[in-house]
Each structure stands twice: as structure tokens, then as C-alpha cells.
XYZ file of C-alpha atoms in Angstrom:
598
model
C 8.009 13.153 0.135
C 9.389 12.819 -3.334
C 7.754 11.304 -6.371
C 8.189 7.593 -6.771
C 9.229 5.643 -9.792
C 8.084 2.498 -11.558
C 7.260 -0.775 -9.860
C 10.143 -3.247 -9.959
C 9.200 -6.671 -11.307
C 11.144 -9.671 -10.102
C 11.942 -12.283 -12.746
C 11.276 -15.920 -11.998
C 14.385 -17.639 -10.612
C 16.574 -19.615 -12.968
C 15.578 -23.260 -12.947
C 12.178 -22.634 -11.421
C 10.051 -21.580 -14.383
C 6.969 -22.975 -12.698
C 7.165 -20.267 -10.058
C 5.081 -17.265 -11.122
C 6.652 -13.867 -11.427
C 6.511 -11.871 -8.224
C 6.206 -8.146 -7.906
C 8.113 -6.268 -5.263
C 6.023 -3.155 -4.966
C 8.792 -0.971 -3.657
C 8.965 2.149 -5.726
C 12.366 3.335 -6.871
C 13.110 7.017 -6.389
C 14.472 9.544 -3.949
C 13.057 9.155 -0.471
C 12.787 12.326 1.575
C 11.144 11.235 4.737
C 12.050 7.638 5.299
C 13.560 4.503 4.016
C 12.235 2.086 6.564
C 13.096 -1.513 7.234
C 9.831 -2.201 5.420
C 11.047 -0.613 2.214
C 14.598 -1.803 2.752
C 13.431 -5.409 2.890
C 11.681 -5.017 -0.443
C 14.733 -3.396 -2.031
C 16.985 -6.058 -0.549
C 14.736 -8.686 -2.095
C 15.298 -7.128 -5.515
C 19.043 -6.764 -5.006
C 19.455 -10.369 -3.875
C 17.399 -11.675 -6.765
C 19.611 -9.818 -9.220
C 22.818 -10.973 -7.529
C 21.903 -14.626 -6.858
C 19.052 -15.368 -9.310
C 19.860 -19.060 -9.520
C 19.568 -19.519 -5.756
C 16.460 -17.557 -4.872
C 13.358 -19.715 -4.644
C 10.450 -17.284 -4.581
C 7.809 -18.217 -2.045
C 9.867 -20.972 -0.417
C 10.212 -20.939 3.364
C 13.894 -21.171 4.243
C 15.522 -22.544 7.367
C 16.227 -19.964 10.067
C 19.820 -19.833 11.307
C 20.651 -19.049 14.931
C 21.723 -15.470 15.623
C 23.624 -14.248 18.658
C 21.038 -11.699 19.795
C 21.470 -9.696 16.605
C 17.923 -8.344 16.837
C 16.283 -9.071 20.188
C 12.529 -8.512 20.251
C 10.605 -6.886 23.070
C 7.633 -8.654 24.617
C 4.109 -7.592 23.769
C 3.342 -4.719 26.154
C -0.279 -4.532 27.287
C -1.532 -1.790 29.601
C -2.059 -3.553 32.929
C -3.399 -0.908 35.308
C -5.592 0.426 32.504
C -6.353 -2.896 30.821
C -10.118 -2.534 31.143
C -10.006 0.966 29.682
C -7.704 -0.180 26.900
C -10.030 -3.061 26.009
C -12.969 -0.666 25.918
C -11.084 1.790 23.701
C -9.994 -1.011 21.384
C -13.637 -1.974 20.831
C -14.619 1.655 20.350
C -11.975 2.290 17.718
C -13.178 -0.785 15.812
C -16.802 0.424 15.864
C -18.668 2.014 12.968
C -19.608 5.021 15.097
C -15.969 5.785 15.847
C -14.994 5.250 12.211
C -17.593 7.791 11.111
C -16.420 10.362 13.657
C -12.744 9.812 12.848
C -13.367 10.189 9.113
C -15.095 13.505 9.787
C -12.133 14.671 11.892
C -9.511 13.967 9.243
C -11.647 14.896 6.230
C -12.406 18.268 7.769
C -8.705 18.920 8.414
C -7.774 18.084 4.812
C -10.346 20.579 3.538
C -8.385 23.467 5.052
C -5.339 24.323 2.873
C -2.191 24.800 4.966
C 0.444 24.771 2.257
C 4.124 25.511 2.776
C 6.202 27.679 0.438
C 9.994 27.753 0.268
C 10.099 31.550 0.035
C 7.896 32.397 3.012
C 8.984 35.461 4.947
C 8.899 35.833 8.732
C 5.672 35.148 10.575
C 3.800 38.429 10.965
C 5.209 39.845 7.750
C 4.229 37.303 5.108
C 0.403 37.050 4.856
C 0.571 33.499 3.472
C 1.070 32.217 7.027
C -2.474 33.262 7.855
C -3.894 30.050 6.347
C -3.199 28.475 9.726
C -5.769 30.645 11.513
C -8.810 28.742 10.172
C -7.002 25.459 10.803
C -6.537 26.360 14.470
C -10.210 27.315 14.686
C -11.104 23.941 13.199
C -9.008 22.056 15.750
C -10.783 23.867 18.588
C -14.217 22.941 17.245
C -13.327 19.345 16.341
C -11.593 18.461 19.631
C -13.389 20.376 22.394
C -12.169 18.204 25.283
C -8.543 18.595 24.211
C -8.934 22.351 24.212
C -10.741 22.573 27.549
C -8.465 20.119 29.379
C -4.948 20.466 27.995
C -2.865 23.599 28.364
C -2.438 25.131 24.900
C 0.475 27.441 24.046
C 0.981 29.259 20.760
C 4.629 29.692 19.786
C 5.598 32.113 17.042
C 1.847 32.558 16.416
C 1.174 29.245 14.649
C 3.270 26.653 16.456
C 1.218 24.660 18.973
C 2.172 22.999 22.240
C -0.461 21.056 24.196
C 0.351 19.831 27.704
C -1.770 17.238 29.466
C -0.725 17.752 33.066
C -0.713 14.745 35.387
C -3.352 14.496 38.111
C -0.695 14.945 40.787
C 2.856 16.251 40.895
C 4.870 13.797 38.842
C 8.580 13.087 38.884
C 8.211 11.222 35.591
C 9.554 12.746 32.410
C 6.790 13.512 29.884
C 6.526 11.840 26.518
C 6.200 14.037 23.432
C 4.131 13.262 20.339
C 4.963 15.455 17.345
C 3.408 16.180 13.953
C 3.271 19.097 11.533
C 0.332 21.213 10.429
C 1.720 22.341 7.076
C 1.512 20.261 3.969
C 3.444 20.040 0.741
C 2.721 22.678 -1.876
C 0.103 21.695 -4.443
C 1.214 21.967 -8.082
C -1.667 23.892 -9.661
C -0.939 22.362 -13.072
C -1.817 18.872 -11.769
C -5.207 19.591 -10.191
C -7.086 17.970 -13.066
C -5.095 14.752 -12.573
C -6.489 14.113 -9.099
C -9.104 11.381 -8.791
C -10.845 13.594 -6.230
C -10.185 17.316 -5.685
C -7.007 17.855 -3.635
C -8.725 19.821 -0.849
C -11.962 17.835 -0.775
C -11.111 15.363 1.977
C -13.304 13.000 -0.030
C -14.121 9.681 1.629
C -14.944 6.846 -0.762
C -15.724 4.275 1.897
C -12.120 3.055 2.156
C -9.827 6.045 1.695
C -9.697 9.739 2.515
C -8.271 11.721 -0.405
C -6.494 15.054 -0.472
C -3.257 16.929 0.063
C -2.075 16.263 3.592
C -4.344 13.266 4.174
C -1.252 11.131 4.736
C 1.583 13.653 5.215
C 1.052 14.671 7.958
C -2.488 15.516 8.985
C -3.078 11.809 9.493
C -0.471 11.980 12.253
C -1.641 15.243 13.793
C -5.345 14.370 13.721
C -4.487 10.816 14.803
C -2.774 12.111 17.955
C -5.609 14.517 18.773
C -8.187 11.790 18.089
C -6.423 9.496 20.555
C -6.284 12.168 23.273
C -9.914 13.266 22.735
C -11.036 9.632 22.979
C -9.047 9.052 26.163
C -10.630 12.185 27.671
C -14.121 11.037 26.708
C -13.473 7.818 28.599
C -12.298 9.563 31.740
C -8.568 8.826 31.557
C -6.301 11.023 33.687
C -2.544 10.605 33.223
C 0.066 10.143 35.930
C 2.777 11.217 33.471
C 2.621 14.536 31.636
C 1.937 14.276 27.914
C 3.206 16.931 25.518
C 2.018 17.446 21.942
C 4.151 19.625 19.636
C 2.835 20.661 16.222
C 5.104 22.687 13.939
C 3.823 24.403 10.823
C 6.691 24.756 8.321
C 8.299 21.316 8.273
C 7.819 21.086 4.512
C 9.988 24.159 3.928
C 12.550 24.152 6.735
C 10.935 23.809 10.137
C 12.918 26.725 11.563
C 9.956 28.992 12.312
C 7.783 26.171 13.612
C 9.568 23.302 15.376
C 12.717 25.425 15.608
C 10.868 27.819 17.901
C 8.882 25.098 19.682
C 12.149 23.405 20.661
C 13.385 26.551 22.428
C 10.235 26.788 24.530
C 10.233 23.075 25.342
C 13.899 23.018 26.350
C 13.464 26.097 28.509
C 10.611 24.408 30.384
C 11.750 20.774 30.563
C 15.506 21.155 30.252
C 18.108 19.157 28.365
C 17.125 15.473 28.253
C 13.905 16.449 30.008
C 11.646 14.359 27.756
C 11.392 10.569 28.114
C 10.851 9.877 24.403
C 9.630 11.561 21.227
C 7.548 9.997 18.456
C 7.198 11.957 15.203
C 6.162 11.075 11.665
C 8.044 8.276 9.950
C 7.754 4.725 8.746
C 5.014 2.216 9.341
C 4.988 -1.528 8.813
C 4.519 -3.926 5.922
C 4.717 -7.599 5.099
C 8.169 -8.535 3.805
C 9.714 -11.952 3.289
C 6.542 -13.506 4.707
C 6.746 -11.495 7.944
C 5.312 -8.179 9.071
C 8.151 -5.737 9.774
C 7.834 -2.373 11.544
C 10.620 0.139 11.078
C 10.858 2.983 13.588
C 13.496 5.452 12.425
C 16.330 5.816 14.918
C 18.512 8.172 12.855
C 18.486 10.740 10.065
C 21.136 11.772 7.584
C 22.594 15.260 7.723
C 22.651 17.775 4.893
C 24.759 20.521 3.361
C 24.016 22.861 0.467
C 27.174 24.017 -1.337
C 27.193 26.844 -3.862
C 29.870 26.422 -6.537
C 30.477 29.845 -8.064
C 32.775 30.762 -10.953
C 33.606 34.349 -11.888
C 35.465 35.282 -15.080
C 36.022 38.425 -17.167
C 33.091 39.549 -19.275
C 33.068 41.005 -22.752
C 31.442 40.600 -26.144
C 30.735 37.022 -27.136
C 32.211 37.623 -30.602
C 35.674 37.459 -29.017
C 35.317 34.550 -26.580
C 38.008 32.978 -24.405
C 38.592 29.215 -24.643
C 36.301 28.704 -21.646
C 33.574 30.946 -20.285
C 32.487 30.900 -16.646
C 29.628 28.617 -17.670
C 32.003 26.250 -19.425
C 34.328 26.136 -16.413
C 31.391 25.557 -14.065
C 30.240 22.728 -16.298
C 33.655 21.093 -16.057
C 33.556 21.370 -12.278
C 30.116 19.779 -12.090
C 31.056 16.978 -14.476
C 34.104 16.286 -12.315
C 31.876 16.113 -9.234
C 29.515 13.640 -10.852
C 32.366 11.512 -12.156
C 33.562 11.129 -8.578
C 30.639 10.037 -6.403
C 31.187 9.196 -2.763
C 32.665 5.835 -1.933
C 30.036 3.872 -0.057
C 30.717 1.042 2.364
C 28.435 -0.888 4.649
C 29.592 -0.866 8.273
C 28.242 -2.398 11.442
C 27.824 1.087 12.931
C 25.055 2.008 10.498
C 21.353 1.629 11.328
C 20.857 -0.062 7.959
C 23.072 -2.882 9.187
C 20.820 -3.274 12.245
C 17.846 -3.468 9.892
C 19.551 -6.237 7.912
C 20.224 -8.125 11.136
C 16.542 -8.071 12.024
C 15.447 -9.153 8.573
C 17.991 -11.941 8.526
C 17.087 -13.205 11.970
C 13.307 -12.945 11.995
C 11.808 -12.740 8.498
C 10.526 -16.224 7.637
C 11.191 -16.355 3.899
C 14.693 -14.895 3.687
C 16.799 -17.137 1.396
C 19.058 -19.466 3.372
C 22.283 -18.237 1.752
C 21.408 -14.609 2.503
C 20.468 -15.394 6.081
C 23.813 -17.108 6.608
C 25.664 -14.213 4.972
C 23.993 -11.666 7.276
C 24.761 -13.867 10.276
C 28.422 -14.369 9.330
C 28.883 -10.651 8.687
C 28.578 -9.928 12.411
C 32.055 -11.336 13.003
C 33.630 -11.654 9.566
C 34.828 -8.633 7.583
C 34.954 -10.820 4.479
C 31.279 -11.721 4.868
C 30.447 -8.072 5.566
C 32.160 -7.088 2.323
C 30.174 -9.695 0.427
C 26.944 -8.520 2.019
C 27.869 -4.984 1.000
C 28.312 -6.114 -2.609
C 24.793 -7.549 -2.546
C 22.809 -4.776 -0.900
C 24.638 -1.806 -2.425
C 23.713 -2.958 -5.906
C 20.417 -1.271 -5.200
C 20.757 2.461 -5.811
C 18.287 3.449 -3.106
C 19.998 1.413 -0.395
C 23.362 2.750 -1.539
C 22.056 6.307 -1.263
C 20.754 5.572 2.208
C 24.048 4.143 3.474
C 26.480 6.677 2.032
C 26.799 10.411 1.588
C 25.315 11.743 -1.643
C 25.511 14.732 -3.952
C 22.940 16.178 -6.340
C 23.338 19.234 -8.580
C 19.897 20.775 -8.135
C 20.172 24.412 -9.250
C 22.258 26.210 -11.881
C 22.439 29.774 -13.160
C 24.669 31.741 -15.480
C 24.670 34.533 -18.051
C 22.361 37.449 -18.742
C 22.418 37.882 -22.523
C 23.137 35.801 -25.597
C 25.887 38.109 -26.887
C 27.579 38.858 -23.561
C 30.206 36.656 -21.938
C 28.896 35.512 -18.548
C 30.823 37.112 -15.720
C 29.321 34.755 -13.193
C 27.891 31.236 -13.124
C 26.872 29.187 -10.115
C 25.281 25.923 -9.140
C 23.977 24.511 -5.874
C 24.919 20.997 -4.870
C 22.763 19.330 -2.232
C 24.591 16.821 -0.049
C 23.057 14.269 2.295
C 25.556 13.284 4.963
C 25.936 9.627 5.955
C 25.304 8.811 9.618
C 28.938 7.655 9.822
C 30.314 10.892 8.337
C 30.141 14.601 9.199
C 29.648 18.003 7.592
C 33.349 18.821 8.100
C 34.451 15.595 6.406
C 32.165 16.290 3.482
C 33.437 19.868 3.067
C 37.044 18.652 3.118
C 36.228 16.136 0.415
C 34.627 18.775 -1.847
C 37.563 21.147 -1.412
C 40.162 18.537 -2.380
C 38.085 17.145 -5.247
C 37.716 20.470 -7.058
C 41.224 21.816 -6.473
C 42.768 20.170 -9.610
C 40.067 21.736 -11.779
C 40.710 25.155 -10.256
C 44.407 24.771 -11.102
C 43.630 23.520 -14.608
C 41.682 26.688 -15.412
C 44.032 28.971 -13.434
C 41.414 30.121 -10.957
C 41.935 31.609 -7.539
C 40.177 29.197 -5.205
C 38.374 30.029 -1.969
C 36.385 27.399 -0.100
C 34.187 28.021 2.923
C 36.061 31.217 3.772
C 39.605 29.820 3.391
C 42.002 30.674 0.566
C 43.024 27.404 -1.112
C 44.982 28.614 -4.159
C 45.685 32.041 -5.587
C 45.833 31.060 -9.235
C 48.456 32.124 -11.708
C 49.481 35.697 -12.423
C 47.160 36.890 -13.643
C 44.393 34.476 -12.553
C 41.770 33.815 -15.225
C 38.941 34.034 -12.732
C 37.831 32.724 -9.357
C 36.184 29.676 -7.865
C 34.321 30.050 -4.574
C 32.641 27.282 -2.565
C 30.078 28.599 -0.079
C 27.926 26.947 2.549
C 24.347 28.051 1.894
C 22.942 25.945 4.731
C 24.458 27.991 7.569
C 26.777 25.275 8.758
C 24.691 22.426 7.437
C 23.092 19.779 9.596
C 25.071 16.967 11.158
C 23.578 13.456 11.036
C 21.143 12.919 13.877
C 22.362 11.142 16.997
C 21.449 7.462 16.758
C 18.701 6.514 19.199
C 19.762 3.719 21.578
C 18.152 0.322 20.977
C 20.252 -1.912 23.231
C 19.142 -4.079 26.126
C 19.051 -1.110 28.509
C 17.105 1.166 26.125
C 13.772 1.084 27.954
C 12.018 3.617 25.669
C 12.774 1.405 22.653
C 11.352 -1.611 24.491
C 8.260 0.429 25.336
C 7.790 1.490 21.726
C 8.416 -2.034 20.387
C 6.058 -3.653 22.871
C 3.416 -1.049 22.041
C 3.750 -1.728 18.311
C 3.243 -5.443 18.957
C 0.248 -4.902 21.256
C -1.381 -2.533 18.763
C -0.815 -4.956 15.898
C -2.462 -7.749 17.902
C -5.373 -5.703 19.215
C -6.398 -4.404 15.816
C -6.551 -8.005 14.616
C -8.719 -9.227 17.439
C -5.892 -10.737 19.547
C -6.267 -8.291 22.372
C -4.783 -10.428 25.154
C -2.191 -12.379 23.165
C 1.336 -12.331 24.582
C 2.907 -13.228 21.224
C 2.950 -11.208 18.030
C 3.633 -11.851 14.364
C 5.211 -8.461 13.772
C 8.977 -7.829 13.979
C 10.319 -4.442 15.047
C 13.518 -3.503 13.217
C 15.512 -0.297 13.836
C 15.496 1.839 10.703
C 16.642 5.280 9.626
C 15.684 8.331 7.636
C 17.235 9.514 4.393
C 15.756 12.960 4.870
C 14.828 15.057 7.854
C 11.807 15.647 10.066
C 11.037 18.266 12.690
C 12.941 16.087 15.163
C 16.174 17.712 13.980
C 15.310 20.542 16.378
C 14.583 18.238 19.315
C 17.939 16.511 19.830
C 18.566 18.295 23.138
C 15.247 17.156 24.605
C 15.978 13.423 24.672
C 18.234 10.669 23.333
C 15.156 8.628 22.484
C 13.656 9.931 19.233
C 11.577 7.676 16.988
C 10.238 8.503 13.531
C 7.281 6.144 13.339
C 3.660 6.437 12.200
C 2.315 2.862 12.481
C 0.620 2.934 9.077
C -0.035 -0.469 7.529
C 1.669 -0.635 4.141
C 0.150 -3.988 3.256
C 2.018 -6.731 1.458
C 5.354 -5.692 -0.069
C 4.128 -2.127 -0.277
C 6.113 1.073 -0.159
C 4.628 3.481 2.393
C 5.676 6.320 0.084
C 3.348 5.198 -2.709
C 0.246 6.867 -1.275
C 0.584 9.990 -3.404
C 2.691 11.837 -0.869
C 4.077 15.043 -2.472
C 2.351 14.231 -5.750
C -1.161 13.715 -7.152
C -3.801 11.525 -5.507
C -2.525 11.562 -1.952
C -4.716 9.427 0.295
C -4.791 7.415 3.479
C -6.496 4.065 4.030
C -9.006 4.593 6.831
C -8.498 1.095 8.271
C -4.755 1.734 8.470
C -5.304 5.178 9.978
C -7.644 3.840 12.671
C -4.896 1.423 13.666
C -2.596 4.440 13.976
C -5.038 5.978 16.463
C -5.027 2.665 18.357
C -1.214 2.898 18.456
C -1.248 6.384 19.994
C -3.830 5.334 22.587
C -1.771 2.268 23.524
C 1.472 4.248 23.657
C 0.001 6.876 25.979
C -1.398 4.219 28.337
C 1.784 2.142 28.318
C 4.002 5.162 28.944
C 1.756 6.213 31.817
C 2.421 2.883 33.529
C 6.160 2.627 32.782
C 7.762 4.185 35.830
C 11.277 3.224 34.672
C 11.324 5.728 31.787
């Protein structure tokens, strides 16, 4: 996940100088993996404060308006047939003995470097893949019951599938828990900036430090910890459980999850999995209420190469514009014309806003009413759009985006460059498509091609031929092999039983870890969210309609889950929060085993 920016400080509201300044600890910056309802709530808080500073009373509890089922909440879901086992496991996970063992499991995994590189060759040819061999050996030694009970399949050498087969022939679809073994590349120039060495797995009594401790070995080791613990306590499932661990998610995922998906679909068939849970958001306290944000969608992507070719020659006799100059004009024109962004009711972000407006206790009254009215009023929706899209991060999440990330041109200071190119990375809105984005790029750059008298070819089609003679050529190419369409949106309606199962499990886990093991009410709200980047689930769309990007990590009060050093220095995971994640996986497995309707 990308580096995060400075903490945003909220000014005291106008006319309420006695109210102390509040800090919204949501970090501003590009979000690769997730922008959850947790983070969205914090950003919304900032946007609203900037838009209506005279109305926002920080810390004041506002009246809750009545919503027409804008964000229905599932009941707390407790394992019933396995309630005694679940109660026992809940006490075990809270014990010091379990904490010590779990810390050893994750710390040991962090100590084995499994870095991902963007330029890795095929498995079997590039020796850098071999770092996964000792990691596999470690998993076998750390989780002996998993490896003697579950069927283990290696795919493309380093991809792992574990299958926990039901005690008897089962007609139930399996659930799939996913994670990735690889971790983000360590920048060697920053090693001395780490509080503890990046591959130490150091435990300071509260946190485990090191590259991969949060992203995503916490997820992988959390899943295996849950299964090993269930095995120790004699649990035998009635529904098959599948674990899928890719190894190159940080670079592309194609050699890991891309190959795992083929094997899984061949065995279980299209829509053969009941639900998938992969890495994603957690939960945090926002507007006085804990909010969990399982990701139900991901944006698509497209990498476009913009290439200009022009005659070369000696730089002492230059033309008015070199290929580099023309390319610069094209890129400036792109950046002067960003995508128009509009909030619609079809977007997952809108569903997130509905949940925040309906259930978060401290949402300002005027904002709550605006969110409520927007369900049936286009005018109110437009006003809500003007509020939330003032925040750059939310705007980037809602709409398609463009970023000029790479540029190259010229070979010598006294030679006119015959070629110059740049790569523009696009993220495709969930309400758009790759084709729509390509069409927009083609039309946007055509006037510039005509201005400089260039022949213009875009994505294999001749657009213009230029004058006679043409002064050069402009070519747009798709470097992402067709790009990636936005992910199908996971159903969350009244008949979406997997979403109810997940939501009820989140609520039960939240209660149990706080000593309310048998409570049928919960103080946590589950709000559908979405991803701004992509996970390994992009390869699993054929396996099920019910894909959730959710990690159940506690972000604390107004915290950004991305602020734990992910993809930068000082990555860590809070052990208390991670133990609750293990509790979540245990509860999910038990609940799914009892839910015959899935």
C-alpha cells in the first residue's frame, strides 16, 4: 500500500471556540488496497467541516433521522451447534499462552523475506522466486496439524491451496479464505530508518514489527492460526474449507492467484464457491460509532503508453517542437482535462454514506438529513456530491483517474529525440469501463495530434493520417493487455445470505473479543465499502458473486488502517488487533459450517 501523507487537523467550528481542536487521523495520499467506510467516514468528516464549518459541532450527539432501510444491519450471528467449542476457543484466544504462541507464529513468518519484484521472470527461470522455499518449510513446521490434516496442493511451484474436506460427502459449497505470501519490496536505502530491523519480526510487548507483518502475513498466518486451533480442539467441518495463498500479489498476481484460480475453477466450477474473504479493510471508530467496511468492489485499471515519433537530426538545427516537446504538450493537455466525477446511487461509496448517515451516532444533523434526502432527490444528491467530492481522496475513489507515472525520451544532448513516450496509469470507476476510458483518451488527444500534424493511431485503429507530409506520429497503446474492468459488485441486499453471514460474524467477533460473548446486540456497524486498488480477488470473479475484501483489524479511534507502515518504513501490527482477526476467522469458519442456506 502506498505511502501516506500528513495528518489532517480539524479546526474548531465557528462560534464554538470552547470546543478543543479535533484531529481526524485519516492520512491523505493514494490508497492502493482499500478506502474503507472507516477511512471514508474520517475523510467525510474533514470535507463536511470545510464545507459547513459554522454548523458542525464537534463532539455533539445529533438526532438520528429515520431512513427507509438504507443500510439494514444483520443480527449478531453466534455459532449455535458449536457454541460450546466457540466459547472455549474465545477464552483460549484471549489467554496469555495463546498470545505467546501466536506471536511466535507471525514473528517467525516475518523473519523470512518473501519480497516481490516487478521484473520477475517466469517461475523456474528466475531464481528470486526461490525465497518461497524456506517460507513453505516454515509453514509446515509451524502448523503441523494443518499439514497433516488438510490436502495441500502446490500450483506453479509456490502457489498454495489447502482443502479441509468435510467429514462426509457435502452438497454445500466451500468457503474460500485467501491471502498472499509475498510482501512489498524493501527499499534498501531506508533500512536505517526502521525502529526495529525490517526482517526481525521483533515483538515489543504490543506490536510485531517488520515487512509483511501487516500486509499480508498477518492475514495468511491469521487464517492458518485459526485452522490449527480448530484442529487442536477437535473440530471437523461439514462444509469444505479452501485456503488459497498466492505469492506475487504485490507485483501482478498473474503467476500466483492467476494460476490458483484456474485450478480452483476446474475443480469447483463457475460459481462453485459460497463466498471468498481476502485482505482488505478492518474497522474503526468514526462519528462516535465503530464502523466495519468489507470491500464489495474494486476499481479497474488500464496502462496507456503515449508515444511520439519525429524526425531526428542534429540539435543545432532544431524544429519548433521536438518529440519530447510534443509529448509534453500532450501530457499537459491530459492533466488539464481530468475526468468529470459525479456521485451516483449505483456506487458502493454511496452505500457507505447511507450507512454512516443512518447509524453513526455523531453525524451532524444537517448532513444526516442530506444523505437521507439524496435517496429520492437528485437535487439533494448533487448537494451531497458537492460536499464529499471536495475531498481529493473520496473524489479519486468515486471517479476514474489518470496519473502520468513514467516518461522517457532522447539518447544524447546534441541529438534530436526520434522517440519519446510516457505511461499513463488509469483507475477505472466502478460505473465506467475500459472501453469508455479508451474512447475518452482517443478523443481528448486528437486535437493535439492535429495541431502538431501527427498521424494518429490509437489502440490499433488509425484515427488521423496527418498532413502531407506528416511531421511525426502519435500512437496510443494498451500496455495492460486489455486492462482490467471494474470488479463485479458483491450483492448486499436482503437476499444476499453470504453478506448477512459475514456481517453477523463481524458483530459476534466484535462482541466476543470485548467479553460480550452471548450478547445479541452489537455496537459495530457494517457498511459496504470498496477498493481503490486491486487484490488477488481479481482472478476469482468466476468462482463466486460473493467476494469480500476484509481483514477485521481494529484501527482504533479515527485511525486510518493504512497508517501502520504498509509499503513504507516501520510496518507493524498490533497484537491485540491481530488476535481479534484470528477470532474472526474462527467465528467465520464455524458460522459458515452451520449455514446450510449458503
